[in-house]
mmCIF file of C-alpha atoms in Angstrom:
data_model
loop_
_atom_site.group_PDB
_atom_site.id
_atom_site.type_symbol
_atom_site.label_atom_id
_atom_site.label_comp_id
_atom_site.label_asym_id
_atom_site.label_seq_id
_atom_site.Cartn_x
_atom_site.Cartn_y
_atom_site.Cartn_z
ATOM 1 C CA UNK A 16 -334.327 9.116 214.316
ATOM 2 C CA UNK A 17 -331.566 10.947 216.208
ATOM 3 C CA UNK A 18 -328.913 9.027 214.237
ATOM 4 C CA UNK A 19 -330.438 10.132 210.959
ATOM 5 C CA UNK A 20 -330.544 13.796 212.006
ATOM 6 C CA UNK A 21 -326.923 13.701 213.170
ATOM 7 C CA UNK A 22 -325.784 12.515 209.734
ATOM 8 C CA UNK A 23 -328.117 14.660 207.609
ATOM 9 C CA UNK A 24 -325.610 17.459 206.882
ATOM 10 C CA UNK A 25 -322.941 14.957 205.856
ATOM 11 C CA UNK A 26 -325.455 13.286 203.548
ATOM 12 C CA UNK A 27 -326.687 16.505 201.950
ATOM 13 C CA UNK A 28 -323.200 17.904 201.284
ATOM 14 C CA UNK A 29 -321.758 14.742 199.756
ATOM 15 C CA UNK A 30 -320.634 14.865 196.131
ATOM 16 C CA UNK A 31 -321.413 14.207 193.330
ATOM 17 C CA UNK A 32 -324.931 13.742 194.766
ATOM 18 C CA UNK A 33 -326.290 13.192 198.287
ATOM 19 C CA UNK A 34 -325.104 9.881 199.721
ATOM 20 C CA UNK A 35 -323.524 8.236 202.730
ATOM 21 C CA UNK A 36 -321.577 5.062 203.492
ATOM 22 C CA UNK A 37 -322.208 3.371 206.854
ATOM 23 C CA UNK A 38 -320.053 0.504 208.096
ATOM 24 C CA UNK A 39 -321.304 -2.022 210.680
ATOM 25 C CA UNK A 40 -324.735 -0.375 210.736
ATOM 26 C CA UNK A 41 -326.553 -3.714 211.100
ATOM 27 C CA UNK A 42 -325.911 -6.486 213.665
ATOM 28 C CA UNK A 43 -323.178 -8.780 212.336
ATOM 29 C CA UNK A 44 -324.969 -11.888 213.637
ATOM 30 C CA UNK A 45 -328.038 -11.048 211.552
ATOM 31 C CA UNK A 46 -326.027 -10.515 208.367
ATOM 32 C CA UNK A 47 -324.115 -13.752 208.974
ATOM 33 C CA UNK A 48 -327.427 -15.628 208.858
ATOM 34 C CA UNK A 49 -328.496 -13.746 205.726
ATOM 35 C CA UNK A 50 -325.226 -14.694 204.074
ATOM 36 C CA UNK A 51 -325.705 -18.341 205.040
ATOM 37 C CA UNK A 52 -329.148 -18.275 203.379
ATOM 38 C CA UNK A 53 -328.043 -16.461 200.237
ATOM 39 C CA UNK A 54 -329.245 -18.480 197.203
ATOM 40 C CA UNK A 55 -326.754 -20.307 194.992
ATOM 41 C CA UNK A 56 -326.384 -19.242 191.373
ATOM 42 C CA UNK A 57 -328.630 -22.080 190.141
ATOM 43 C CA UNK A 58 -331.443 -21.374 192.612
ATOM 44 C CA UNK A 59 -334.953 -20.676 191.270
ATOM 45 C CA UNK A 60 -334.875 -17.580 193.491
ATOM 46 C CA UNK A 61 -333.124 -15.708 190.674
ATOM 47 C CA UNK A 62 -336.117 -14.600 188.625
ATOM 48 C CA UNK A 63 -334.176 -11.818 186.909
ATOM 49 C CA UNK A 64 -331.088 -12.663 184.866
ATOM 50 C CA UNK A 65 -329.361 -10.140 182.611
ATOM 51 C CA UNK A 66 -326.555 -10.632 180.106
ATOM 52 C CA UNK A 67 -326.053 -7.779 177.651
ATOM 53 C CA UNK A 68 -323.637 -4.930 176.916
ATOM 54 C CA UNK A 69 -324.919 -2.959 179.914
ATOM 55 C CA UNK A 70 -325.229 -5.559 182.667
ATOM 56 C CA UNK A 71 -324.337 -9.122 183.538
ATOM 57 C CA UNK A 72 -326.035 -9.921 186.829
ATOM 58 C CA UNK A 73 -328.932 -11.735 188.508
ATOM 59 C CA UNK A 74 -331.635 -10.513 190.858
ATOM 60 C CA UNK A 75 -334.309 -11.983 193.108
ATOM 61 C CA UNK A 76 -337.566 -10.366 194.138
ATOM 62 C CA UNK A 77 -339.132 -13.708 195.077
ATOM 63 C CA UNK A 78 -339.542 -13.465 198.831
ATOM 64 C CA UNK A 79 -340.889 -17.021 199.043
ATOM 65 C CA UNK A 80 -337.430 -18.318 198.065
ATOM 66 C CA UNK A 81 -335.595 -16.365 200.773
ATOM 67 C CA UNK A 82 -334.625 -17.683 204.175
ATOM 68 C CA UNK A 83 -336.241 -16.545 207.417
ATOM 69 C CA UNK A 84 -333.405 -14.210 208.475
ATOM 70 C CA UNK A 85 -333.370 -12.549 205.052
ATOM 71 C CA UNK A 86 -337.120 -11.958 205.082
ATOM 72 C CA UNK A 87 -337.018 -10.497 208.598
ATOM 73 C CA UNK A 88 -334.174 -8.131 207.730
ATOM 74 C CA UNK A 89 -335.951 -6.948 204.578
ATOM 75 C CA UNK A 90 -339.134 -6.406 206.626
ATOM 76 C CA UNK A 91 -337.140 -4.248 209.031
ATOM 77 C CA UNK A 92 -335.639 -2.218 206.168
ATOM 78 C CA UNK A 93 -339.200 -1.560 204.955
ATOM 79 C CA UNK A 94 -340.474 -0.724 208.462
ATOM 80 C CA UNK A 95 -341.687 2.598 209.838
ATOM 81 C CA UNK A 96 -338.648 2.706 212.135
ATOM 82 C CA UNK A 97 -336.180 2.536 209.276
ATOM 83 C CA UNK A 98 -338.266 4.875 207.114
ATOM 84 C CA UNK A 99 -338.072 7.485 209.889
ATOM 85 C CA UNK A 100 -334.292 7.107 209.954
ATOM 86 C CA UNK A 101 -334.147 7.626 206.175
ATOM 87 C CA UNK A 102 -336.461 10.648 206.297
ATOM 88 C CA UNK A 103 -334.332 12.329 208.945
ATOM 89 C CA UNK A 104 -331.118 11.451 207.122
ATOM 90 C CA UNK A 105 -332.175 12.576 203.644
ATOM 91 C CA UNK A 106 -334.746 15.268 204.413
ATOM 92 C CA UNK A 107 -337.175 13.477 202.072
ATOM 93 C CA UNK A 108 -340.485 13.042 203.876
ATOM 94 C CA UNK A 109 -343.364 10.586 203.458
ATOM 95 C CA UNK A 110 -341.217 7.801 202.017
ATOM 96 C CA UNK A 111 -343.001 4.693 200.793
ATOM 97 C CA UNK A 112 -341.228 1.290 200.772
ATOM 98 C CA UNK A 113 -341.578 -1.300 198.027
ATOM 99 C CA UNK A 114 -342.499 -4.747 199.399
ATOM 100 C CA UNK A 115 -342.749 -5.951 195.773
ATOM 101 C CA UNK A 116 -339.000 -5.326 195.270
ATOM 102 C CA UNK A 117 -339.418 -3.913 191.762
ATOM 103 C CA UNK A 118 -335.827 -4.180 190.543
ATOM 104 C CA UNK A 119 -334.642 -4.626 194.129
ATOM 105 C CA UNK A 120 -334.354 -7.540 196.550
ATOM 106 C CA UNK A 121 -331.262 -9.744 196.321
ATOM 107 C CA UNK A 122 -328.540 -9.037 193.752
ATOM 108 C CA UNK A 123 -325.724 -11.369 192.741
ATOM 109 C CA UNK A 124 -322.878 -10.866 190.253
ATOM 110 C CA UNK A 125 -320.389 -13.610 189.452
ATOM 111 C CA UNK A 126 -316.883 -13.388 188.005
ATOM 112 C CA UNK A 127 -316.907 -11.412 184.761
ATOM 113 C CA UNK A 128 -320.196 -9.695 185.630
ATOM 114 C CA UNK A 129 -320.691 -5.934 185.738
ATOM 115 C CA UNK A 130 -323.225 -3.111 185.832
ATOM 116 C CA UNK A 131 -322.468 -0.147 183.588
ATOM 117 C CA UNK A 132 -322.827 3.421 184.818
ATOM 118 C CA UNK A 133 -326.454 4.525 184.815
ATOM 119 C CA UNK A 134 -329.213 6.550 186.432
ATOM 120 C CA UNK A 135 -332.085 4.410 187.705
ATOM 121 C CA UNK A 136 -335.626 4.209 186.397
ATOM 122 C CA UNK A 137 -337.498 7.075 188.011
ATOM 123 C CA UNK A 138 -340.977 5.625 188.661
ATOM 124 C CA UNK A 139 -342.262 2.376 190.120
ATOM 125 C CA UNK A 140 -343.534 0.007 187.444
ATOM 126 C CA UNK A 141 -346.940 -0.539 189.078
ATOM 127 C CA UNK A 142 -347.645 2.292 191.503
ATOM 128 C CA UNK A 143 -345.989 5.033 189.369
ATOM 129 C CA UNK A 144 -344.595 6.544 192.555
ATOM 130 C CA UNK A 145 -341.338 8.503 192.204
ATOM 131 C CA UNK A 146 -338.139 6.693 193.113
ATOM 132 C CA UNK A 147 -336.123 8.791 195.583
ATOM 133 C CA UNK A 148 -333.724 6.675 197.662
ATOM 134 C CA UNK A 149 -331.560 3.578 197.121
ATOM 135 C CA UNK A 150 -330.253 1.511 200.045
ATOM 136 C CA UNK A 151 -327.582 -1.116 199.302
ATOM 137 C CA UNK A 152 -326.255 -3.606 201.863
ATOM 138 C CA UNK A 153 -323.161 -5.623 200.936
ATOM 139 C CA UNK A 154 -322.535 -9.188 202.099
ATOM 140 C CA UNK A 155 -318.997 -9.877 200.860
ATOM 141 C CA UNK A 156 -316.515 -11.153 203.428
ATOM 142 C CA UNK A 157 -312.767 -10.996 202.749
ATOM 143 C CA UNK A 158 -313.457 -9.018 199.575
ATOM 144 C CA UNK A 159 -310.165 -7.747 198.166
ATOM 145 C CA UNK A 160 -309.691 -4.505 196.310
ATOM 146 C CA UNK A 161 -308.286 -6.417 193.335
ATOM 147 C CA UNK A 162 -311.616 -8.246 192.865
ATOM 148 C CA UNK A 163 -313.269 -5.013 191.708
ATOM 149 C CA UNK A 164 -316.993 -4.492 192.034
ATOM 150 C CA UNK A 165 -316.578 -1.020 193.536
ATOM 151 C CA UNK A 166 -319.700 1.127 193.487
ATOM 152 C CA UNK A 167 -318.613 4.151 191.457
ATOM 153 C CA UNK A 168 -320.345 7.538 191.732
ATOM 154 C CA UNK A 169 -320.082 9.961 188.785
ATOM 155 C CA UNK A 170 -320.945 13.608 188.319
ATOM 156 C CA UNK A 171 -323.815 14.501 185.989
ATOM 157 C CA UNK A 172 -321.447 15.435 183.154
ATOM 158 C CA UNK A 173 -319.670 12.056 183.378
ATOM 159 C CA UNK A 174 -316.373 13.917 183.628
ATOM 160 C CA UNK A 175 -315.039 12.056 186.630
ATOM 161 C CA UNK A 176 -315.694 9.339 189.194
ATOM 162 C CA UNK A 177 -315.922 11.008 192.599
ATOM 163 C CA UNK A 178 -316.006 7.884 194.768
ATOM 164 C CA UNK A 179 -315.196 4.171 194.467
ATOM 165 C CA UNK A 180 -316.786 2.189 197.298
ATOM 166 C CA UNK A 181 -315.593 -1.364 197.959
ATOM 167 C CA UNK A 182 -318.600 -3.706 198.528
ATOM 168 C CA UNK A 183 -317.402 -5.253 201.791
ATOM 169 C CA UNK A 184 -319.452 -7.128 204.381
ATOM 170 C CA UNK A 185 -321.859 -5.030 206.486
ATOM 171 C CA UNK A 186 -321.328 -1.856 204.484
ATOM 172 C CA UNK A 187 -324.500 0.096 203.724
ATOM 173 C CA UNK A 188 -324.661 2.785 201.057
ATOM 174 C CA UNK A 189 -327.617 5.174 200.885
ATOM 175 C CA UNK A 190 -328.053 7.696 198.082
ATOM 176 C CA UNK A 191 -330.638 9.929 196.471
ATOM 177 C CA UNK A 192 -331.836 8.845 193.031
ATOM 178 C CA UNK A 193 -332.509 11.388 190.291
ATOM 179 C CA UNK A 194 -332.220 11.325 186.518
ATOM 180 C CA UNK A 195 -328.535 12.266 186.747
ATOM 181 C CA UNK A 196 -327.324 10.365 189.841
ATOM 182 C CA UNK A 197 -324.961 8.227 187.768
ATOM 183 C CA UNK A 198 -323.498 5.155 189.419
ATOM 184 C CA UNK A 199 -322.521 1.549 188.731
ATOM 185 C CA UNK A 200 -319.606 -0.876 188.731
ATOM 186 C CA UNK A 201 -318.668 -0.830 185.073
ATOM 187 C CA UNK A 202 -315.594 -3.083 185.005
ATOM 188 C CA UNK A 203 -315.989 -6.894 184.993
ATOM 189 C CA UNK A 204 -315.437 -8.620 188.336
ATOM 190 C CA UNK A 205 -312.162 -10.469 188.756
ATOM 191 C CA UNK A 206 -313.058 -12.365 191.936
ATOM 192 C CA UNK A 207 -312.160 -16.081 192.157
ATOM 193 C CA UNK A 208 -314.432 -18.655 190.542
ATOM 194 C CA UNK A 209 -317.194 -19.659 192.951
ATOM 195 C CA UNK A 210 -317.206 -16.258 194.633
ATOM 196 C CA UNK A 211 -319.635 -13.450 193.771
ATOM 197 C CA UNK A 212 -320.633 -9.907 194.644
ATOM 198 C CA UNK A 213 -323.678 -10.292 196.915
ATOM 199 C CA UNK A 214 -325.941 -7.458 198.032
ATOM 200 C CA UNK A 215 -329.401 -6.443 199.192
ATOM 201 C CA UNK A 216 -331.116 -3.577 197.373
ATOM 202 C CA UNK A 217 -334.098 -1.593 198.621
ATOM 203 C CA UNK A 218 -335.738 1.367 196.930
ATOM 204 C CA UNK A 219 -337.977 4.028 198.455
ATOM 205 C CA UNK A 220 -340.559 6.279 196.805
ATOM 206 C CA UNK A 221 -342.707 9.373 197.248
ATOM 207 C CA UNK A 222 -345.869 10.614 195.597
ATOM 208 C CA UNK A 223 -344.266 13.288 193.409
ATOM 209 C CA UNK A 224 -340.841 14.902 193.586
ATOM 210 C CA UNK A 225 -339.408 18.467 193.573
ATOM 211 C CA UNK A 226 -339.805 20.323 190.298
ATOM 212 C CA UNK A 227 -336.050 20.829 189.878
ATOM 213 C CA UNK A 228 -335.515 17.047 189.825
ATOM 214 C CA UNK A 229 -337.869 16.488 186.900
ATOM 215 C CA UNK A 230 -336.083 16.255 183.554
ATOM 216 C CA UNK A 231 -337.299 18.767 180.989
ATOM 217 C CA UNK A 232 -339.406 17.190 178.272
ATOM 218 C CA UNK A 233 -339.813 13.895 180.045
ATOM 219 C CA UNK A 234 -341.816 12.088 182.670
ATOM 220 C CA UNK A 235 -341.318 8.385 183.247
ATOM 221 C CA UNK A 236 -338.084 6.824 182.012
ATOM 222 C CA UNK A 237 -336.335 3.479 182.293
ATOM 223 C CA UNK A 238 -332.655 3.041 183.216
ATOM 224 C CA UNK A 239 -330.450 5.707 181.588
ATOM 225 C CA UNK A 240 -327.120 4.145 180.590
ATOM 226 C CA UNK A 241 -323.949 6.191 180.293
ATOM 227 C CA UNK A 242 -320.546 5.404 178.762
ATOM 228 C CA UNK A 243 -317.239 6.410 180.268
ATOM 229 C CA UNK A 244 -315.217 8.335 177.719
ATOM 230 C CA UNK A 245 -312.650 6.112 176.022
ATOM 231 C CA UNK A 246 -313.526 2.981 177.995
ATOM 232 C CA UNK A 247 -316.996 1.514 177.679
ATOM 233 C CA UNK A 248 -317.503 1.979 173.945
ATOM 234 C CA UNK A 249 -314.517 -0.221 173.131
ATOM 235 C CA UNK A 250 -315.637 -2.851 175.636
ATOM 236 C CA UNK A 251 -319.135 -2.828 174.121
ATOM 237 C CA UNK A 252 -317.660 -3.421 170.658
ATOM 238 C CA UNK A 253 -315.759 -6.443 171.952
ATOM 239 C CA UNK A 254 -318.797 -7.914 173.704
ATOM 240 C CA UNK A 255 -321.007 -7.330 170.640
ATOM 241 C CA UNK A 256 -318.376 -8.944 168.447
ATOM 242 C CA UNK A 257 -318.179 -11.939 170.780
ATOM 243 C CA UNK A 258 -321.970 -12.288 170.771
ATOM 244 C CA UNK A 259 -322.062 -12.090 166.976
ATOM 245 C CA UNK A 260 -319.309 -14.688 166.703
ATOM 246 C CA UNK A 261 -321.273 -17.019 168.959
ATOM 247 C CA UNK A 262 -324.386 -16.630 166.817
ATOM 248 C CA UNK A 263 -322.358 -17.402 163.696
ATOM 249 C CA UNK A 264 -321.156 -20.649 165.241
ATOM 250 C CA UNK A 265 -324.716 -21.650 166.119
ATOM 251 C CA UNK A 266 -325.910 -20.841 162.583
ATOM 252 C CA UNK A 267 -323.080 -22.877 161.089
ATOM 253 C CA UNK A 268 -324.114 -25.891 163.145
ATOM 254 C CA UNK A 269 -327.864 -25.807 162.517
ATOM 255 C CA UNK A 270 -328.156 -24.506 158.929
ATOM 256 C CA UNK A 271 -327.520 -26.583 155.804
ATOM 257 C CA UNK A 272 -324.084 -25.660 154.336
ATOM 258 C CA UNK A 273 -325.470 -24.103 151.128
ATOM 259 C CA UNK A 274 -327.797 -21.804 153.109
ATOM 260 C CA UNK A 275 -325.021 -20.785 155.519
ATOM 261 C CA UNK A 276 -322.658 -19.968 152.639
ATOM 262 C CA UNK A 277 -325.399 -17.997 150.859
ATOM 263 C CA UNK A 278 -326.020 -15.899 153.961
ATOM 264 C CA UNK A 279 -322.322 -15.132 154.261
ATOM 265 C CA UNK A 280 -322.281 -13.824 150.680
ATOM 266 C CA UNK A 281 -325.122 -11.407 151.481
ATOM 267 C CA UNK A 282 -322.891 -9.350 153.802
#
């Protein structure tokens, strides 16, 4: 509680929106065990897999597939003790954790993966509570700057990136989530094959939110994707073109030649 209060001014005054980065906040021995238990890319733990122009990543909200140390740490991060720390840090009272890990849990991104700049969905899928706080814990040892995967924080006009945070081992990032708290790691990872960007993600909610945080003309919304001027649109064209080319190859293999040629002429 005292720790949260001592950091509250730093959190509130951070730009482009309230946030804080804390290194070595958790016991290293605990995170070492969590890292040892982290599921491989082929594990059934990954019940959410995404591959589209906005995101290439995998996520796990299946607690039954996690190891004992991982479950215990996640329980702690959903505990009353940690909630009190967050409330004192952020000034947001009556926080509610999400033991269902709707969108949260374990995240994993392999080489070439990315997560475009976005603002998060604003209400829980089942409870309809308002999403207020994100907590991210990174598990990446010996992670070099050249690998990428920085968490980037943008202003609401998408004019500039204010911070680029390297996702190194035992680094925790906490930030307030609104409909214009734009963040992501939009450039594909360049880490070595067999390595990946590993993290824990926990989201916290309240029943309602301040009036000034509610977008005019809207209530519940899903993820709001944003493009960086002069960068993402070209990359999206390339990825769409590659996807279309792949589909053409599949069609050429499975369709009779006269049908394939006829479809080409319809363009």
